Amino acid sequence: MRFTTRFVLSSFMLTALCSSGCSDENPKVEPSPEELIFGQFYGECSGERCIEIYKLDAQKQELSEDVKDIYPTVNTPYVGEYVALSTSFYRHAEDLGQSVPAQLLREPNGAIGQPDAGDWGGYYLEVNKNGKRGFWLIDTQKRNLPAYLHPLVDTLRSRIDKLP
């Protein structure tokens, strides 16, 4: 009887562990988007670095910078006028699409957090993949963001800092 009880208990614990621990903790990484538009913006700011928007085209292996520098809105995707940068800048951003979490692609278009609410700026991110387009204005303050976006905003900050 004692053996049977241990066996049943062990089987139960193994099943419980596998149902929680054997699950896919890291969701599948989706293929990178064909085009990624990203950047940063500040409303109460002066100078060239107040609005920096870039377009990363994976098919052309090209990074371009927007020259219009228009403050993005939550209602419509950003419409820029892009000029290609040197290949060395593409290398700084080429893997940025791999940093976009799959969960973000399920979020509705618009603001996440309170971008630029306290003059702390925001990030603009647009993903064009398989004919679908999603865009978000993302807070720079992690305290206003879901935890799944923290690595993305860290990556955006570091990559944008390396670009002209």
Tab-separated table of C-alpha atoms in Angstrom:
chain	number	residue	atom	x	y	z
A	1	MET	CA	0.000	0.000	0.000
A	2	ARG	CA	2.795	2.367	0.890
A	3	PHE	CA	4.503	1.774	-2.492
A	4	THR	CA	1.255	2.475	-4.351
A	5	THR	CA	0.717	5.737	-2.470
A	6	ARG	CA	4.277	6.883	-3.201
A	7	PHE	CA	3.924	5.870	-6.826
A	8	VAL	CA	0.646	7.765	-7.242
A	9	LEU	CA	2.049	10.791	-5.416
A	10	SER	CA	5.240	10.741	-7.493
A	11	SER	CA	3.254	10.384	-10.705
A	12	PHE	CA	1.023	13.287	-9.706
A	13	MET	CA	4.025	15.519	-8.911
A	14	LEU	CA	5.779	14.610	-12.152
A	15	THR	CA	2.631	15.407	-14.122
A	16	ALA	CA	2.239	18.731	-12.291
A	17	LEU	CA	5.859	19.661	-12.930
A	18	CYS	CA	5.637	18.827	-16.595
A	19	SER	CA	2.429	20.731	-17.066
A	20	SER	CA	4.004	23.870	-15.591
A	21	GLY	CA	7.746	23.439	-16.060
A	22	CYS	CA	7.788	21.609	-19.366
A	23	SER	CA	5.714	24.243	-21.090
A	24	ASP	CA	7.326	26.588	-23.568
A	25	GLU	CA	8.562	29.374	-21.282
A	26	ASN	CA	10.068	31.295	-24.189
A	27	PRO	CA	7.401	31.898	-26.798
A	28	LYS	CA	8.473	31.287	-30.338
A	29	VAL	CA	10.401	34.154	-31.826
A	30	GLU	CA	8.537	35.377	-34.827
A	31	PRO	CA	10.454	36.190	-37.989
A	32	SER	CA	11.623	39.783	-38.193
A	33	PRO	CA	9.372	42.266	-39.929
A	34	GLU	CA	10.074	43.321	-43.497
A	35	GLU	CA	10.043	46.952	-42.415
A	36	LEU	CA	10.445	48.547	-39.027
A	37	ILE	CA	9.970	52.250	-38.397
A	38	PHE	CA	11.312	53.369	-35.041
A	39	GLY	CA	12.583	56.385	-33.221
A	40	GLN	CA	12.184	58.798	-30.369
A	41	PHE	CA	10.358	62.075	-29.895
A	42	TYR	CA	10.191	64.899	-27.380
A	43	GLY	CA	7.537	67.625	-27.378
A	44	GLU	CA	9.153	70.215	-25.107
A	45	CYS	CA	12.497	70.240	-26.832
A	46	SER	CA	14.608	72.269	-29.212
A	47	GLY	CA	17.211	71.146	-31.679
A	48	GLU	CA	17.756	68.429	-34.225
A	49	ARG	CA	17.512	65.471	-31.821
A	50	CYS	CA	13.937	66.225	-30.659
A	51	ILE	CA	12.387	63.908	-33.226
A	52	GLU	CA	14.434	61.103	-34.743
A	53	ILE	CA	12.563	58.522	-36.805
A	54	TYR	CA	14.253	55.762	-38.830
A	55	LYS	CA	13.101	53.142	-41.295
A	56	LEU	CA	14.770	49.754	-41.307
A	57	ASP	CA	14.142	47.815	-44.509
A	58	ALA	CA	15.279	44.208	-44.065
A	59	GLN	CA	14.766	43.250	-47.709
A	60	LYS	CA	16.937	46.107	-48.997
A	61	GLN	CA	19.242	45.853	-45.975
A	62	GLU	CA	18.936	49.596	-45.614
A	63	LEU	CA	18.465	52.065	-42.777
A	64	SER	CA	17.018	55.467	-43.625
A	65	GLU	CA	16.420	58.582	-41.551
A	66	ASP	CA	13.295	60.687	-41.730
A	67	VAL	CA	13.961	64.318	-42.676
A	68	LYS	CA	10.477	65.684	-41.919
A	69	ASP	CA	10.791	65.302	-38.142
A	70	ILE	CA	7.073	65.551	-37.419
A	71	TYR	CA	5.765	64.779	-33.931
A	72	PRO	CA	3.972	61.386	-34.192
A	73	THR	CA	0.311	61.005	-33.260
A	74	VAL	CA	-1.630	58.106	-31.754
A	75	ASN	CA	-4.293	58.186	-34.477
A	76	THR	CA	-2.279	57.416	-37.611
A	77	PRO	CA	0.995	55.738	-38.559
A	78	TYR	CA	3.954	58.039	-39.109
A	79	VAL	CA	4.413	59.321	-42.663
A	80	GLY	CA	8.019	60.255	-43.191
A	81	GLU	CA	10.358	61.238	-45.958
A	82	TYR	CA	13.397	59.026	-45.701
A	83	VAL	CA	17.001	59.403	-46.815
A	84	ALA	CA	19.286	56.358	-46.782
A	85	LEU	CA	22.134	56.274	-44.277
A	86	SER	CA	25.482	54.566	-44.744
A	87	THR	CA	25.660	50.802	-44.427
A	88	SER	CA	27.560	51.098	-41.140
A	89	PHE	CA	24.442	52.541	-39.494
A	90	TYR	CA	22.331	49.674	-40.834
A	91	ARG	CA	24.623	47.303	-38.931
A	92	HIS	CA	23.720	49.080	-35.648
A	93	ALA	CA	20.017	48.381	-36.139
A	94	GLU	CA	19.741	45.339	-38.409
A	95	ASP	CA	18.627	42.926	-35.669
A	96	LEU	CA	16.201	45.349	-33.985
A	97	GLY	CA	13.198	43.490	-35.408
A	98	GLN	CA	14.169	40.437	-33.346
A	99	SER	CA	13.689	42.525	-30.182
A	100	VAL	CA	10.006	43.161	-30.868
A	101	PRO	CA	8.031	40.879	-28.553
A	102	ALA	CA	5.195	38.889	-30.115
A	103	GLN	CA	2.881	40.191	-27.375
A	104	LEU	CA	3.296	43.758	-28.673
A	105	LEU	CA	1.922	42.699	-32.054
A	106	ARG	CA	-1.355	41.819	-30.321
A	107	GLU	CA	-1.697	45.288	-28.745
A	108	PRO	CA	-4.028	47.802	-30.417
A	109	ASN	CA	-2.428	50.685	-32.282
A	110	GLY	CA	-1.838	53.802	-30.217
A	111	ALA	CA	-0.137	54.785	-26.970
A	112	ILE	CA	1.318	52.411	-24.416
A	113	GLY	CA	1.966	54.078	-21.082
A	114	GLN	CA	2.093	57.869	-21.095
A	115	PRO	CA	4.613	58.787	-23.800
A	116	ASP	CA	5.995	62.326	-23.389
A	117	ALA	CA	3.440	63.126	-20.665
A	118	GLY	CA	6.058	64.609	-18.326
A	119	ASP	CA	8.389	65.894	-21.040
A	120	TRP	CA	10.328	62.635	-20.876
A	121	GLY	CA	9.750	61.758	-24.510
A	122	GLY	CA	8.504	58.626	-26.133
A	123	TYR	CA	9.441	55.963	-28.618
A	124	TYR	CA	7.702	55.421	-31.915
A	125	LEU	CA	7.581	51.874	-33.257
A	126	GLU	CA	5.860	50.610	-36.377
A	127	VAL	CA	5.982	47.044	-37.620
A	128	ASN	CA	5.139	46.158	-41.217
A	129	LYS	CA	5.005	42.405	-41.588
A	130	ASN	CA	3.183	40.156	-44.045
A	131	GLY	CA	1.068	43.069	-45.260
A	132	LYS	CA	-0.029	43.995	-41.716
A	133	ARG	CA	0.894	47.288	-40.104
A	134	GLY	CA	0.932	48.067	-36.402
A	135	PHE	CA	2.197	51.230	-34.709
A	136	TRP	CA	2.692	52.352	-31.128
A	137	LEU	CA	3.865	55.385	-29.187
A	138	ILE	CA	5.661	53.895	-26.202
A	139	ASP	CA	6.519	55.555	-22.914
A	140	THR	CA	10.214	55.876	-22.047
A	141	GLN	CA	9.456	55.391	-18.339
A	142	LYS	CA	9.483	51.692	-17.485
A	143	ARG	CA	7.242	52.264	-14.456
A	144	ASN	CA	4.445	53.094	-16.931
A	145	LEU	CA	4.983	50.006	-19.095
A	146	PRO	CA	4.205	46.311	-18.824
A	147	ALA	CA	7.320	44.294	-17.947
A	148	TYR	CA	7.374	42.529	-21.320
A	149	LEU	CA	8.310	45.857	-22.975
A	150	HIS	CA	11.272	46.684	-20.718
A	151	PRO	CA	13.882	44.852	-22.845
A	152	LEU	CA	12.494	46.468	-26.003
A	153	VAL	CA	12.752	50.026	-24.661
A	154	ASP	CA	16.297	49.312	-23.440
A	155	THR	CA	17.204	48.107	-26.920
A	156	LEU	CA	15.538	51.065	-28.618
A	157	ARG	CA	17.408	53.501	-26.383
A	158	SER	CA	20.786	51.889	-27.010
A	159	ARG	CA	20.291	51.600	-30.767
A	160	ILE	CA	18.943	55.139	-31.265
A	161	ASP	CA	21.875	56.540	-29.275
A	162	LYS	CA	24.252	55.048	-31.877
A	163	LEU	CA	22.474	56.632	-34.856
A	164	PRO	CA	22.918	60.137	-36.296
